[in-house]
Structure formats: structure tokens, C-alpha cells
Amino acid sequence: MDSVTQTFSHRLTSVKLWPPSQGTRLQLVDRMTRNLITPSIFSRKYGLLSKEDAEEDAKQIEEIAFANANQHFEKEPDGDGGSAVQIYAKESSRLMLEVLKRGPRTREDREVTSEKLTTGTVFDLSCGHRSFIEAGEAEELLKPLREHGNSYTKICFSNKSFGLDAARVALPILLSLKDQLTEVDLSDFVAGRPEAEALEVMSIFSSALEGCTLRYLNLSNNAMGEKGVRAFGSLLRSQKSLEELYLMNDGISEEAARAVSELIPSSEKLRVIHFYNNMTGDEGAVAISEIVKRSPVLEDFRCSSTRVGSEGGIALAEALRTCTCLKKLDLRDNMFGVEAGMALSKTLSVFADLTEIYLSYLNLEDEGAEALANVLKESAPSLEVLDIAGNDITAKSAASLAACIAAKQFLMRLNLAENELKDEGAILIGKALEEGHGQLHEVDLSTNLIRRAGARLLAQVVVRKPGFKLLNINGNYISDEGIDEVKDMFKNSPGLLGPLDENDPEGEDLDEDAEEEGADNEDELESRLKGLDIKLEG
């Protein structure tokens, strides 16, 4: 579960939370603007946005997030709106992260036309403002494809919502190009359209592109569900050489997952499969595992935030044993539990080339975490990212984790946030990082019940690393004296120490569910939105 999702894990209320008032929407824009202009690890790497650019980006982010959330809410109007609020926040967080990674742009860059973007072999409509495309605008936007189509092998229609008339304009143009196309991005290209129209648009694009020999296909952020997957059936069935497939945030339910498995006849060349933020569940994960079994050269598998429990987790773990080329594995924010964690530990030994593994918020507990750490210690020698946050791990598992971490000399990012390692665990982890680890640049042990001794040891170790960028020990129980000591260690490089504003020197647990009974929906909604945060995704 990412940080935004956690913000929305409060108890349910009977009041309607959707839609928000215009005032609440404006407040969110203001909050995002402040977030975008605040110095951070992102601004140090990508550059700091100006206030003017941040305001414009924040407005656009809010409009997109609201449209996606509202579309979701309209499909289940009898709900309290809580799931729509969650989508609203998660989309806002995702898009803010994209803007931060993009960095500052000039005004001229913002107003760049599609003709400037479509140079070389790539035709890209995704930059600039999000908009609804009808026939007239489609004629203008797609003119370069009509006039110079033989030069393009990659097309991206993302961030432009195509209506039925616009799709009909695109149909003959795409038919003329399909023998040369190798990469197609149709992510987020029907947002805000009624379901019947969106499905017909998908079907038109699918028939136009049927028979393309694609290596890359992105159909993310289209809220497809099973109907949408089947609307793309002719395109999916015709793919024999697909290397990358992205179906993120598509409402991929159990039935939709079965449809995906059914409609992709050939996966022998698939290197990347991403299913982030869907409703796959256990049975859906079993269907996805069938695709995984048929993907022997898979290098990058993401099935995070897909509501997969123990049964589905075990199925995925067993299927992954055939993927000996795997380099990146992301299973975050599911409900695996100990049993699925144990099954996964038996699989990890086959991943000799693994460089990144994301296993946060899987309910692994000490037993699952120790099993995984013990196997990882002896495998994945080139591991660069280890993320195992939010798994109820205590100091009991710290020795196994520390032994694993000590063996990973190429480690760049370590995330053990939101566990219960306390000082004992923090000190063992810190000592494991003392020797070597010359590439280490980020350590997160926030919210781990750590006090002065653990914080001080961690700070002493990482501050000496030559390329280190960020230590996060916020949300712990560090005394005022301990905070002063840590800050003094970073006095020559204060930007390497994360904020400590949520530290509790008294060591008292915070009651996250403390809310006044009977609060109206605006108070409830605002209290949720105030927690909006950015969390680095793999």
C-alpha cells in the first residue's frame, strides 16, 4: 500500500464523500502547488519548478484526477464515495510524481505543438494539456501521420480522450501505418467518455491495429474491465512478438484477467509485464500466473496493488520459477501473508540477475521476512533496491535482514519503513551497512519505533557514504537531544537528512482514527486529502 492509499485507510463513514465541493478542489490544487515547489530529493535531481509552472501543473493534475475518480463514482452511485476519493488522491499523487521527475520546463516547452513533438520515428500526442478530441481536432492533430506516415514506427495517443468521430478519423490513418508500427501507446485515451462510446472507440483502434508486429503495447489507465479487454481482442490475439505489455490501472478484475490470459496467445518474447493498481484478486492472479508461466524471458514483472491474497500470491510465486531472467520484481501492496511469502522465498533463488525487488505491504511478518532474507542473502548478488516496508517486521528478524543487507554490496536503496525494528533492529541494519556499500544513496527506516541510539548509529554510518542522498528516520521516537545530534552530523549536508517533523520524542502512539463523530462530508474529505503525499515508485 503506498503512502496515499494509507492516508485513506480510515474507518468508513455513512456520509457521502463524493463529489468534493469546488472549494475543496481548489484547496487541493493549492496544496499540490506547495508540494511541487518544495525542495526535495526530486528537485535536487531533476530541478525545482517555478510557482507559475507548479500552479499550472497542479490545476491540470486535479482536473485529470477528478475526471477519473468521477467516472469511477458514476459506475457505483450507491457507494459513499470513499473509493472515488481514493482514486482522486492516488491519481493526484501519481501525476505529481511524474511532474517532479519531468522537472521544470520553459513556457515554450509547455505550448509545444504536436508537429514539434512528432519528430523522427515517434508520433506523440501526450504532451501539453489534456483534452477531449473530436473529428475536427483529430484531423488537425493526425495530419503529420497522414502526410508523413511512412516515417513513424512509434505512436502515442495518451492524454488525449478520443470520441467516436475522432476514432473514425484515425481508423484509415492507422490502417495505412500498421505494417510499420512497432510501439503503440493508447494509455488514457478514452478518459471521461461514456462506457458504450469508450468501448466502441477501443474496438475501432483494435481493428485498425490488428496484425501489427508490435514489441511494445500500453493500454493503461483506460478503466477497461473485461469488456474493455475484449474490445481490444483482435489486436491482442494478433500479437506474436510482444516484448512489453502494460495494463496498469485498468480495472483488471478476475474475469478481465482471464480474458487477458485467453487473448494473448504468444508470450515467449515478453520481457515486461505490468499490472499495477487493478482489482485482480486471487483468481485473477491465478490467470495472470498462466501468462507468467509462458514468459520464459521475463525480466520485469509488476503486479502491485492488485488485491492478491495468499492463494494468488502462491500461484504467482510458483509461476515465477520459470522466469530465470528476472531483473525487477514488484509485488507491493497485496495481501500475501506469511504462506505466500514462504512460497516466494523458495522462488527467489532462481533470480541470479535480480537488481530490484519491491515487497512492501504484503503482511509478511517476521516469519516471511526472515525466509526471504535468508534466500536473498545467497542469491541476487547484484541487488540494488530492497523494499520490504510495512510488513510488521520486528527486531526478531533484524539479524537475518542485516546478514542479507551486508551481502548486498551494490545496494543503492533500502526501504524498511513502517515496521517495528526499534533500536535493536536499527543498530543491526546500520552496522550491516558500515563496510562497503559504496553505491548506497537512500535509506528509509521511518516509523520503526526507533529512539536516540538507533537514529544516531544510522546517521553515523550513512553520512560518510560518498554518494549518499537521503536518510529518512521520520515518525520515530527520537529524543530532542537525539535529533540535535543527528542534525549536527548532517550540518555540512543538511539536504541529505529527511524531515523530522513527525518524530515523537515522548514515544506516544498517535491515534490515526481520531475524528469527531458526525463530521460532515466536506470535513471528512478534507481530512483525507490533507494527507496527500508523494512516494517514490520503483
Coordinates of N, CA, C and O in Angstrom, one line a residue, residues 272-425:
V272 N 8.6 -7.6 -20.3 CA 8.0 -6.7 -19.3 C 6.5 -6.9 -19.3 O 5.8 -6.9 -20.3
I273 N 6.0 -7.2 -18.1 CA 4.5 -7.2 -17.8 C 4.2 -6.4 -16.6 O 4.7 -6.7 -15.5
H274 N 3.3 -5.4 -16.8 CA 2.9 -4.5 -15.7 C 1.4 -4.5 -15.5 O 0.7 -4.2 -16.4
F275 N 1.0 -4.9 -14.3 CA -0.4 -4.9 -13.9 C -0.7 -4.1 -12.7 O -1.6 -4.4 -11.9
Y276 N -0.1 -3.0 -12.5 CA -0.2 -2.2 -11.3 C -1.6 -1.6 -11.1 O -2.3 -1.2 -12.1
N277 N -2.1 -1.6 -9.9 CA -3.4 -0.9 -9.5 C -4.6 -1.5 -10.3 O -5.3 -0.7 -11.0
N278 N -4.9 -2.8 -10.1 CA -6.0 -3.4 -10.6 C -6.8 -4.1 -9.5 O -6.5 -4.0 -8.4
M279 N -7.9 -4.8 -9.9 CA -8.7 -5.5 -9.0 C -8.7 -7.0 -9.2 O -9.6 -7.7 -9.2
T280 N -7.4 -7.5 -9.4 CA -7.2 -8.8 -9.9 C -7.7 -9.9 -9.0 O -8.3 -10.9 -9.3
G281 N -7.3 -9.7 -7.7 CA -7.7 -10.7 -6.7 C -7.0 -12.1 -6.9 O -6.2 -12.2 -7.8
D282 N -7.4 -13.0 -6.1 CA -6.7 -14.3 -6.1 C -6.9 -15.1 -7.4 O -6.0 -15.6 -8.0
E283 N -8.2 -15.2 -7.8 CA -8.5 -15.9 -9.0 C -7.9 -15.2 -10.2 O -7.4 -15.9 -11.2
G284 N -7.9 -13.9 -10.2 CA -7.3 -13.2 -11.3 C -5.8 -13.4 -11.4 O -5.2 -13.5 -12.4
A285 N -5.2 -13.5 -10.2 CA -3.7 -13.7 -10.1 C -3.4 -15.1 -10.6 O -2.3 -15.3 -11.3
V286 N -4.3 -16.0 -10.4 CA -4.0 -17.4 -11.0 C -4.0 -17.3 -12.5 O -3.2 -17.9 -13.2
A287 N -4.9 -16.5 -13.1 CA -5.0 -16.3 -14.5 C -3.7 -15.6 -15.1 O -3.1 -16.0 -16.1
I288 N -3.3 -14.6 -14.3 CA -2.1 -13.9 -14.7 C -0.9 -14.8 -14.6 O 0.1 -14.7 -15.4
S289 N -0.9 -15.7 -13.6 CA 0.3 -16.6 -13.5 C 0.4 -17.5 -14.7 O 1.5 -18.0 -15.0
E290 N -0.7 -17.8 -15.4 CA -0.6 -18.6 -16.6 C 0.2 -17.9 -17.7 O 1.0 -18.5 -18.4
I291 N 0.0 -16.6 -17.8 CA 0.8 -15.8 -18.7 C 2.3 -15.8 -18.3 O 3.2 -16.0 -19.1
V292 N 2.5 -15.6 -17.0 CA 3.9 -15.6 -16.5 C 4.6 -17.0 -16.8 O 5.8 -17.0 -17.2
K293 N 3.9 -18.1 -16.6 CA 4.5 -19.4 -16.9 C 4.9 -19.5 -18.4 O 5.9 -20.2 -18.7
R294 N 4.2 -18.8 -19.2 CA 4.5 -18.9 -20.7 C 5.5 -17.8 -21.1 O 5.6 -17.5 -22.3
S295 N 6.1 -17.1 -20.1 CA 7.0 -16.0 -20.4 C 8.4 -16.3 -19.9 O 8.9 -15.7 -18.9
P296 N 9.2 -17.2 -20.5 CA 10.5 -17.6 -20.0 C 11.6 -16.5 -20.0 O 12.5 -16.7 -19.3
V297 N 11.4 -15.5 -20.8 CA 12.5 -14.4 -20.8 C 12.0 -13.2 -20.1 O 12.6 -12.1 -20.2
L298 N 11.0 -13.3 -19.2 CA 10.5 -12.1 -18.5 C 11.6 -11.5 -17.6 O 12.3 -12.3 -16.9
E299 N 11.8 -10.2 -17.7 CA 12.8 -9.5 -16.9 C 12.2 -8.6 -15.9 O 12.8 -8.2 -14.9
D300 N 11.0 -8.1 -16.1 CA 10.4 -7.0 -15.3 C 8.9 -7.4 -15.1 O 8.1 -7.2 -16.0
F301 N 8.6 -7.8 -13.9 CA 7.2 -8.1 -13.6 C 6.6 -7.3 -12.5 O 7.2 -7.2 -11.4
R302 N 5.5 -6.6 -12.7 CA 4.9 -5.7 -11.7 C 3.4 -6.1 -11.6 O 2.7 -6.1 -12.5
C303 N 3.1 -6.6 -10.4 CA 1.7 -7.0 -10.1 C 1.4 -6.4 -8.7 O 0.9 -7.1 -7.8
S304 N 1.6 -5.1 -8.5 CA 1.4 -4.4 -7.2 C 0.0 -3.8 -7.2 O -0.6 -3.5 -8.2
S305 N -0.5 -3.7 -5.9 CA -1.8 -3.0 -5.7 C -2.9 -3.7 -6.5 O -3.7 -3.1 -7.2
T306 N -3.0 -5.1 -6.4 CA -3.9 -5.8 -7.2 C -4.8 -6.7 -6.4 O -5.5 -7.6 -6.9
R307 N -4.8 -6.5 -5.1 CA -5.8 -7.2 -4.2 C -5.5 -8.7 -4.2 O -6.5 -9.5 -4.1
V308 N -4.3 -9.1 -4.3 CA -4.0 -10.5 -4.4 C -3.7 -11.0 -2.9 O -2.9 -10.4 -2.2
G309 N -4.3 -12.1 -2.6 CA -4.2 -12.7 -1.3 C -3.2 -13.9 -1.3 O -2.4 -14.0 -2.2
S310 N -3.3 -14.8 -0.3 CA -2.4 -15.9 -0.2 C -2.4 -16.8 -1.4 O -1.4 -17.2 -1.9
E311 N -3.6 -17.2 -1.8 CA -3.7 -18.2 -2.9 C -3.1 -17.7 -4.2 O -2.4 -18.4 -4.9
G312 N -3.5 -16.4 -4.5 CA -2.9 -15.8 -5.7 C -1.5 -15.6 -5.6 O -0.7 -15.7 -6.6
G313 N -1.0 -15.2 -4.4 CA 0.4 -15.0 -4.2 C 1.2 -16.2 -4.4 O 2.3 -16.2 -5.0
I314 N 0.7 -17.3 -3.9 CA 1.4 -18.6 -4.1 C 1.5 -19.0 -5.6 O 2.5 -19.5 -6.1
A315 N 0.3 -18.8 -6.3 CA 0.3 -19.1 -7.7 C 1.3 -18.3 -8.5 O 2.0 -18.8 -9.3
L316 N 1.4 -17.0 -8.2 CA 2.4 -16.1 -8.8 C 3.8 -16.6 -8.5 O 4.7 -16.6 -9.4
A317 N 4.1 -16.9 -7.2 CA 5.4 -17.3 -6.8 C 5.8 -18.5 -7.6 O 7.0 -18.6 -8.0
E318 N 4.9 -19.5 -7.7 CA 5.3 -20.8 -8.4 C 5.5 -20.5 -9.9 O 6.4 -21.1 -10.5
A319 N 4.7 -19.7 -10.5 CA 4.8 -19.4 -11.9 C 6.1 -18.7 -12.2 O 6.8 -18.9 -13.2
L320 N 6.6 -17.8 -11.3 CA 7.8 -17.1 -11.5 C 9.1 -17.9 -11.5 O 10.1 -17.5 -11.9
R321 N 8.9 -19.2 -11.1 CA 10.1 -20.1 -11.1 C 10.6 -20.3 -12.5 O 11.8 -20.7 -12.6
T322 N 9.8 -20.1 -13.5 CA 10.2 -20.4 -14.8 C 10.9 -19.1 -15.4 O 11.5 -19.2 -16.5
C323 N 10.9 -18.0 -14.7 CA 11.4 -16.7 -15.2 C 12.8 -16.5 -14.6 O 13.1 -15.6 -13.8
T324 N 13.8 -17.3 -15.1 CA 15.1 -17.2 -14.6 C 15.9 -15.9 -15.0 O 17.0 -15.7 -14.5
C325 N 15.3 -15.2 -15.9 CA 16.0 -13.9 -16.4 C 15.5 -12.7 -15.6 O 15.9 -11.6 -15.9
L326 N 14.6 -12.9 -14.6 CA 14.0 -11.7 -14.0 C 15.0 -10.8 -13.3 O 16.0 -11.2 -12.6
K327 N 14.9 -9.5 -13.6 CA 15.7 -8.5 -13.0 C 15.0 -7.6 -12.0 O 15.6 -7.0 -11.1
K328 N 13.7 -7.4 -12.3 CA 12.9 -6.5 -11.4 C 11.6 -7.1 -11.1 O 10.8 -7.5 -12.0
L329 N 11.3 -7.2 -9.8 CA 10.0 -7.8 -9.3 C 9.3 -6.9 -8.3 O 9.9 -6.4 -7.3
D330 N 8.1 -6.5 -8.6 CA 7.3 -5.6 -7.8 C 6.0 -6.2 -7.5 O 5.1 -6.3 -8.4
L331 N 5.8 -6.6 -6.3 CA 4.5 -7.2 -5.8 C 3.9 -6.4 -4.7 O 3.1 -6.9 -3.9
R332 N 4.3 -5.1 -4.5 CA 3.8 -4.3 -3.4 C 2.3 -4.2 -3.2 O 1.6 -4.3 -4.2
D333 N 1.9 -4.0 -2.0 CA 0.6 -3.6 -1.7 C -0.4 -4.7 -2.1 O -1.4 -4.5 -2.8
N334 N -0.2 -5.9 -1.6 CA -1.1 -7.0 -1.8 C -1.3 -7.7 -0.4 O -0.8 -7.2 0.6
M335 N -2.0 -8.8 -0.3 CA -2.3 -9.4 1.0 C -1.8 -10.8 1.0 O -2.5 -11.8 1.4
F336 N -0.5 -11.0 0.6 CA 0.1 -12.3 0.5 C 0.0 -13.1 1.8 O -0.3 -14.2 1.8
G337 N 0.5 -12.4 2.9 CA 0.6 -13.2 4.2 C 1.9 -14.0 4.2 O 2.6 -14.1 3.2
V338 N 2.0 -14.7 5.3 CA 3.2 -15.5 5.6 C 3.4 -16.6 4.6 O 4.5 -16.9 4.0
E339 N 2.3 -17.3 4.3 CA 2.4 -18.5 3.5 C 2.9 -18.2 2.1 O 3.7 -18.9 1.5
A340 N 2.3 -17.1 1.5 CA 2.7 -16.7 0.1 C 4.2 -16.2 0.2 O 4.9 -16.4 -0.8
G341 N 4.5 -15.5 1.3 CA 5.9 -15.1 1.5 C 6.9 -16.2 1.5 O 8.0 -16.2 0.9
M342 N 6.5 -17.3 2.1 CA 7.4 -18.5 2.2 C 7.5 -19.1 0.8 O 8.6 -19.5 0.4
A343 N 6.4 -19.1 0.1 CA 6.4 -19.7 -1.3 C 7.3 -18.8 -2.2 O 8.1 -19.4 -3.0
L344 N 7.3 -17.5 -2.0 CA 8.1 -16.6 -2.8 C 9.6 -16.8 -2.5 O 10.4 -16.8 -3.4
S345 N 9.9 -17.1 -1.2 CA 11.3 -17.3 -0.8 C 11.9 -18.5 -1.5 O 13.1 -18.5 -1.8
K346 N 11.1 -19.5 -1.8 CA 11.6 -20.7 -2.5 C 11.9 -20.4 -3.9 O 12.6 -21.1 -4.6
T347 N 11.3 -19.3 -4.5 CA 11.4 -19.0 -5.9 C 12.6 -18.1 -6.1 O 13.3 -18.1 -7.1
L348 N 13.0 -17.2 -5.1 CA 14.0 -16.2 -5.3 C 15.3 -16.7 -5.7 O 16.1 -16.0 -6.4
S349 N 15.6 -17.9 -5.3 CA 17.0 -18.4 -5.6 C 17.3 -18.6 -7.1 O 18.4 -18.6 -7.4
V350 N 16.2 -18.6 -7.9 CA 16.5 -18.7 -9.3 C 16.8 -17.4 -10.0 O 17.2 -17.4 -11.2
F351 N 16.6 -16.3 -9.3 CA 16.8 -15.0 -9.9 C 18.2 -14.5 -9.8 O 18.5 -13.6 -9.0
A352 N 19.2 -15.0 -10.5 CA 20.6 -14.7 -10.4 C 20.8 -13.2 -10.8 O 21.8 -12.6 -10.3
D353 N 20.0 -12.7 -11.7 CA 20.2 -11.3 -12.2 C 19.3 -10.3 -11.6 O 19.3 -9.1 -12.0
L354 N 18.7 -10.6 -10.5 CA 17.7 -9.7 -9.9 C 18.4 -8.4 -9.4 O 19.4 -8.5 -8.6
T355 N 17.9 -7.2 -9.7 CA 18.5 -6.0 -9.3 C 17.6 -5.2 -8.4 O 18.0 -4.3 -7.6
E356 N 16.2 -5.3 -8.6 CA 15.3 -4.6 -7.8 C 14.2 -5.5 -7.3 O 13.6 -6.2 -8.1
I357 N 13.8 -5.4 -6.0 CA 12.7 -6.2 -5.5 C 11.9 -5.4 -4.6 O 12.4 -4.7 -3.6
Y358 N 10.6 -5.3 -4.8 CA 9.7 -4.5 -4.0 C 8.6 -5.4 -3.4 O 7.7 -5.9 -4.1
L359 N 8.7 -5.5 -2.1 CA 7.8 -6.5 -1.4 C 7.2 -5.8 -0.2 O 6.8 -6.4 0.8
S360 N 6.9 -4.5 -0.3 CA 6.3 -3.7 0.8 C 4.8 -4.0 0.9 O 4.2 -4.3 -0.1
Y361 N 4.3 -3.9 2.2 CA 2.9 -4.1 2.4 C 2.3 -5.4 1.9 O 1.3 -5.4 1.2
L362 N 2.9 -6.5 2.3 CA 2.5 -7.8 1.9 C 2.1 -8.7 3.1 O 1.8 -9.9 2.9
N363 N 2.1 -8.1 4.3 CA 1.7 -8.9 5.5 C 2.7 -10.1 5.7 O 2.3 -11.1 6.1
L364 N 3.9 -9.9 5.5 CA 4.9 -11.0 5.5 C 5.2 -11.4 7.0 O 5.5 -12.5 7.2
E365 N 5.2 -10.4 7.9 CA 5.5 -10.6 9.3 C 7.0 -11.2 9.4 O 7.7 -11.3 8.4
D366 N 7.4 -11.5 10.6 CA 8.8 -11.9 10.8 C 9.1 -13.2 10.1 O 10.2 -13.3 9.5
E367 N 8.2 -14.2 10.1 CA 8.5 -15.5 9.5 C 8.7 -15.4 8.0 O 9.7 -15.9 7.5
G368 N 7.8 -14.6 7.3 CA 8.0 -14.5 5.9 C 9.2 -13.6 5.6 O 10.0 -13.9 4.6
A369 N 9.5 -12.6 6.3 CA 10.6 -11.7 6.1 C 11.9 -12.4 6.3 O 12.9 -12.2 5.5
E370 N 12.0 -13.2 7.3 CA 13.3 -14.0 7.6 C 13.5 -15.0 6.4 O 14.7 -15.1 6.0
A371 N 12.5 -15.7 6.0 CA 12.6 -16.6 4.9 C 13.2 -16.0 3.7 O 14.1 -16.5 3.0
L372 N 12.6 -14.8 3.3 CA 13.0 -14.1 2.1 C 14.4 -13.6 2.3 O 15.2 -13.7 1.3
A373 N 14.8 -13.0 3.4 CA 16.1 -12.5 3.7 C 17.2 -13.6 3.6 O 18.2 -13.4 3.0
N374 N 16.8 -14.8 4.2 CA 17.8 -15.9 4.1 C 18.1 -16.3 2.7 O 19.3 -16.7 2.4
V375 N 17.1 -16.4 1.9 CA 17.3 -16.8 0.5 C 18.1 -15.7 -0.3 O 19.0 -16.0 -1.1
L376 N 17.6 -14.4 -0.1 CA 18.2 -13.3 -0.8 C 19.7 -13.2 -0.5 O 20.5 -12.8 -1.3
K377 N 20.1 -13.5 0.7 CA 21.5 -13.4 1.2 C 22.4 -14.2 0.2 O 23.5 -13.8 -0.1
E378 N 21.9 -15.4 -0.2 CA 22.7 -16.3 -1.0 C 22.4 -16.2 -2.5 O 23.0 -16.9 -3.3
S379 N 21.5 -15.2 -2.9 CA 21.2 -15.1 -4.3 C 21.3 -13.6 -4.7 O 21.6 -12.8 -3.9
A380 N 20.9 -13.3 -5.9 CA 20.8 -11.9 -6.4 C 22.0 -11.1 -5.9 O 21.9 -10.1 -5.2
P381 N 23.2 -11.4 -6.4 CA 24.4 -10.7 -5.9 C 24.5 -9.2 -6.4 O 25.2 -8.5 -5.7
S382 N 23.7 -8.9 -7.4 CA 23.8 -7.5 -7.9 C 22.6 -6.7 -7.5 O 22.3 -5.6 -8.1
L383 N 21.9 -7.1 -6.4 CA 20.7 -6.4 -5.9 C 21.0 -4.9 -5.6 O 21.9 -4.6 -4.9
E384 N 20.2 -4.0 -6.2 CA 20.4 -2.6 -6.0 C 19.3 -1.9 -5.2 O 19.5 -0.9 -4.5
V385 N 18.1 -2.5 -5.2 CA 16.9 -2.0 -4.5 C 16.3 -3.1 -3.7 O 15.9 -4.1 -4.2
L386 N 16.1 -2.9 -2.4 CA 15.4 -3.8 -1.5 C 14.3 -3.0 -0.7 O 14.7 -2.1 0.1
D387 N 13.1 -3.3 -1.0 CA 12.0 -2.6 -0.4 C 11.1 -3.6 0.3 O 10.4 -4.4 -0.4
I388 N 11.0 -3.5 1.6 CA 10.3 -4.5 2.3 C 9.5 -3.8 3.5 O 9.4 -4.3 4.6
A389 N 9.1 -2.6 3.2 CA 8.4 -1.7 4.2 C 7.0 -2.3 4.5 O 6.4 -3.1 3.8
G390 N 6.5 -1.9 5.7 CA 5.1 -2.1 6.1 C 4.8 -3.6 6.2 O 3.7 -4.0 5.7
N391 N 5.6 -4.4 6.8 CA 5.3 -5.9 6.9 C 5.3 -6.4 8.3 O 5.4 -7.6 8.5
D392 N 5.1 -5.5 9.3 CA 5.0 -5.9 10.7 C 6.3 -6.7 11.1 O 6.2 -7.7 11.8
I393 N 7.4 -6.3 10.6 CA 8.7 -6.9 10.9 C 9.2 -6.3 12.2 O 9.3 -5.1 12.4
T394 N 9.7 -7.1 13.2 CA 10.2 -6.7 14.4 C 11.7 -7.0 14.5 O 12.3 -7.5 13.6
A395 N 12.3 -6.6 15.7 CA 13.7 -6.8 15.9 C 14.1 -8.3 15.8 O 15.2 -8.6 15.6
K396 N 13.1 -9.1 16.0 CA 13.4 -10.6 15.9 C 14.0 -11.0 14.6 O 14.8 -11.9 14.5
S397 N 13.6 -10.3 13.5 CA 14.0 -10.6 12.1 C 15.3 -9.8 11.8 O 15.8 -10.0 10.7
A398 N 15.7 -8.9 12.6 CA 16.8 -7.9 12.2 C 18.1 -8.6 11.9 O 18.8 -8.2 11.0
A399 N 18.4 -9.7 12.6 CA 19.7 -10.4 12.3 C 19.7 -10.9 10.9 O 20.7 -10.8 10.2
S400 N 18.6 -11.6 10.5 CA 18.5 -12.2 9.2 C 18.6 -11.1 8.1 O 19.3 -11.2 7.1
L401 N 17.8 -10.0 8.4 CA 17.8 -8.9 7.4 C 19.2 -8.2 7.3 O 19.7 -7.9 6.2
A402 N 19.9 -8.1 8.4 CA 21.2 -7.4 8.4 C 22.2 -8.3 7.7 O 23.0 -7.8 6.9
A403 N 22.1 -9.6 7.9 CA 23.1 -10.5 7.2 C 22.8 -10.4 5.6 O 23.8 -10.4 4.9
C404 N 21.6 -10.3 5.2 CA 21.2 -10.2 3.8 C 21.8 -8.9 3.3 O 22.4 -8.8 2.2
I405 N 21.5 -7.8 4.0 CA 21.9 -6.5 3.6 C 23.5 -6.4 3.5 O 24.0 -5.8 2.6
A406 N 24.1 -6.9 4.5 CA 25.6 -6.9 4.5 C 26.2 -7.5 3.2 O 27.2 -7.1 2.7
A407 N 25.5 -8.5 2.7 CA 26.0 -9.3 1.5 C 25.7 -8.5 0.2 O 26.2 -8.9 -0.9
K408 N 24.8 -7.5 0.3 CA 24.4 -6.8 -1.0 C 25.3 -5.5 -1.1 O 24.8 -4.4 -0.8
Q409 N 26.4 -5.7 -1.7 CA 27.4 -4.6 -1.8 C 27.0 -3.6 -2.9 O 27.6 -2.5 -2.9
F410 N 26.1 -3.9 -3.7 CA 25.7 -3.0 -4.8 C 24.4 -2.3 -4.4 O 23.8 -1.6 -5.3
L411 N 23.9 -2.4 -3.2 CA 22.7 -1.9 -2.8 C 22.7 -0.3 -2.9 O 23.6 0.3 -2.4
M412 N 21.6 0.2 -3.5 CA 21.5 1.7 -3.7 C 20.4 2.2 -2.8 O 20.5 3.3 -2.3
R413 N 19.3 1.5 -2.7 CA 18.1 1.9 -2.0 C 17.6 0.8 -1.0 O 17.4 -0.3 -1.5
L414 N 17.4 1.2 0.2 CA 16.9 0.3 1.2 C 15.7 0.9 1.9 O 15.8 2.0 2.5
N415 N 14.6 0.2 1.8 CA 13.3 0.7 2.4 C 12.8 -0.3 3.4 O 12.3 -1.4 3.0
L416 N 12.9 0.0 4.7 CA 12.3 -0.8 5.7 C 11.3 0.0 6.6 O 11.1 -0.3 7.7
A417 N 10.7 1.0 6.0 CA 9.8 1.9 6.7 C 8.6 1.1 7.2 O 8.2 0.1 6.8
E418 N 8.0 1.7 8.3 CA 6.7 1.3 8.8 C 6.8 -0.2 9.2 O 5.9 -1.0 8.9
N419 N 7.8 -0.5 10.0 CA 7.9 -1.8 10.6 C 8.1 -1.5 12.1 O 7.8 -0.4 12.6
E420 N 8.6 -2.5 12.9 CA 8.8 -2.3 14.3 C 10.2 -2.8 14.7 O 10.3 -3.6 15.7
L421 N 11.2 -2.3 14.1 CA 12.5 -2.8 14.3 C 13.2 -2.2 15.6 O 14.1 -2.9 16.1
K422 N 12.7 -1.1 16.0 CA 13.2 -0.5 17.3 C 14.7 -0.2 17.2 O 15.3 -0.4 16.1
D423 N 15.3 0.2 18.3 CA 16.8 0.5 18.3 C 17.6 -0.8 18.0 O 18.6 -0.7 17.2
E424 N 17.2 -1.9 18.5 CA 18.0 -3.1 18.3 C 18.1 -3.4 16.8 O 19.2 -3.7 16.3
G425 N 17.0 -3.4 16.1 CA 17.0 -3.7 14.7 C 17.7 -2.6 13.9 O 18.5 -2.9 13.0

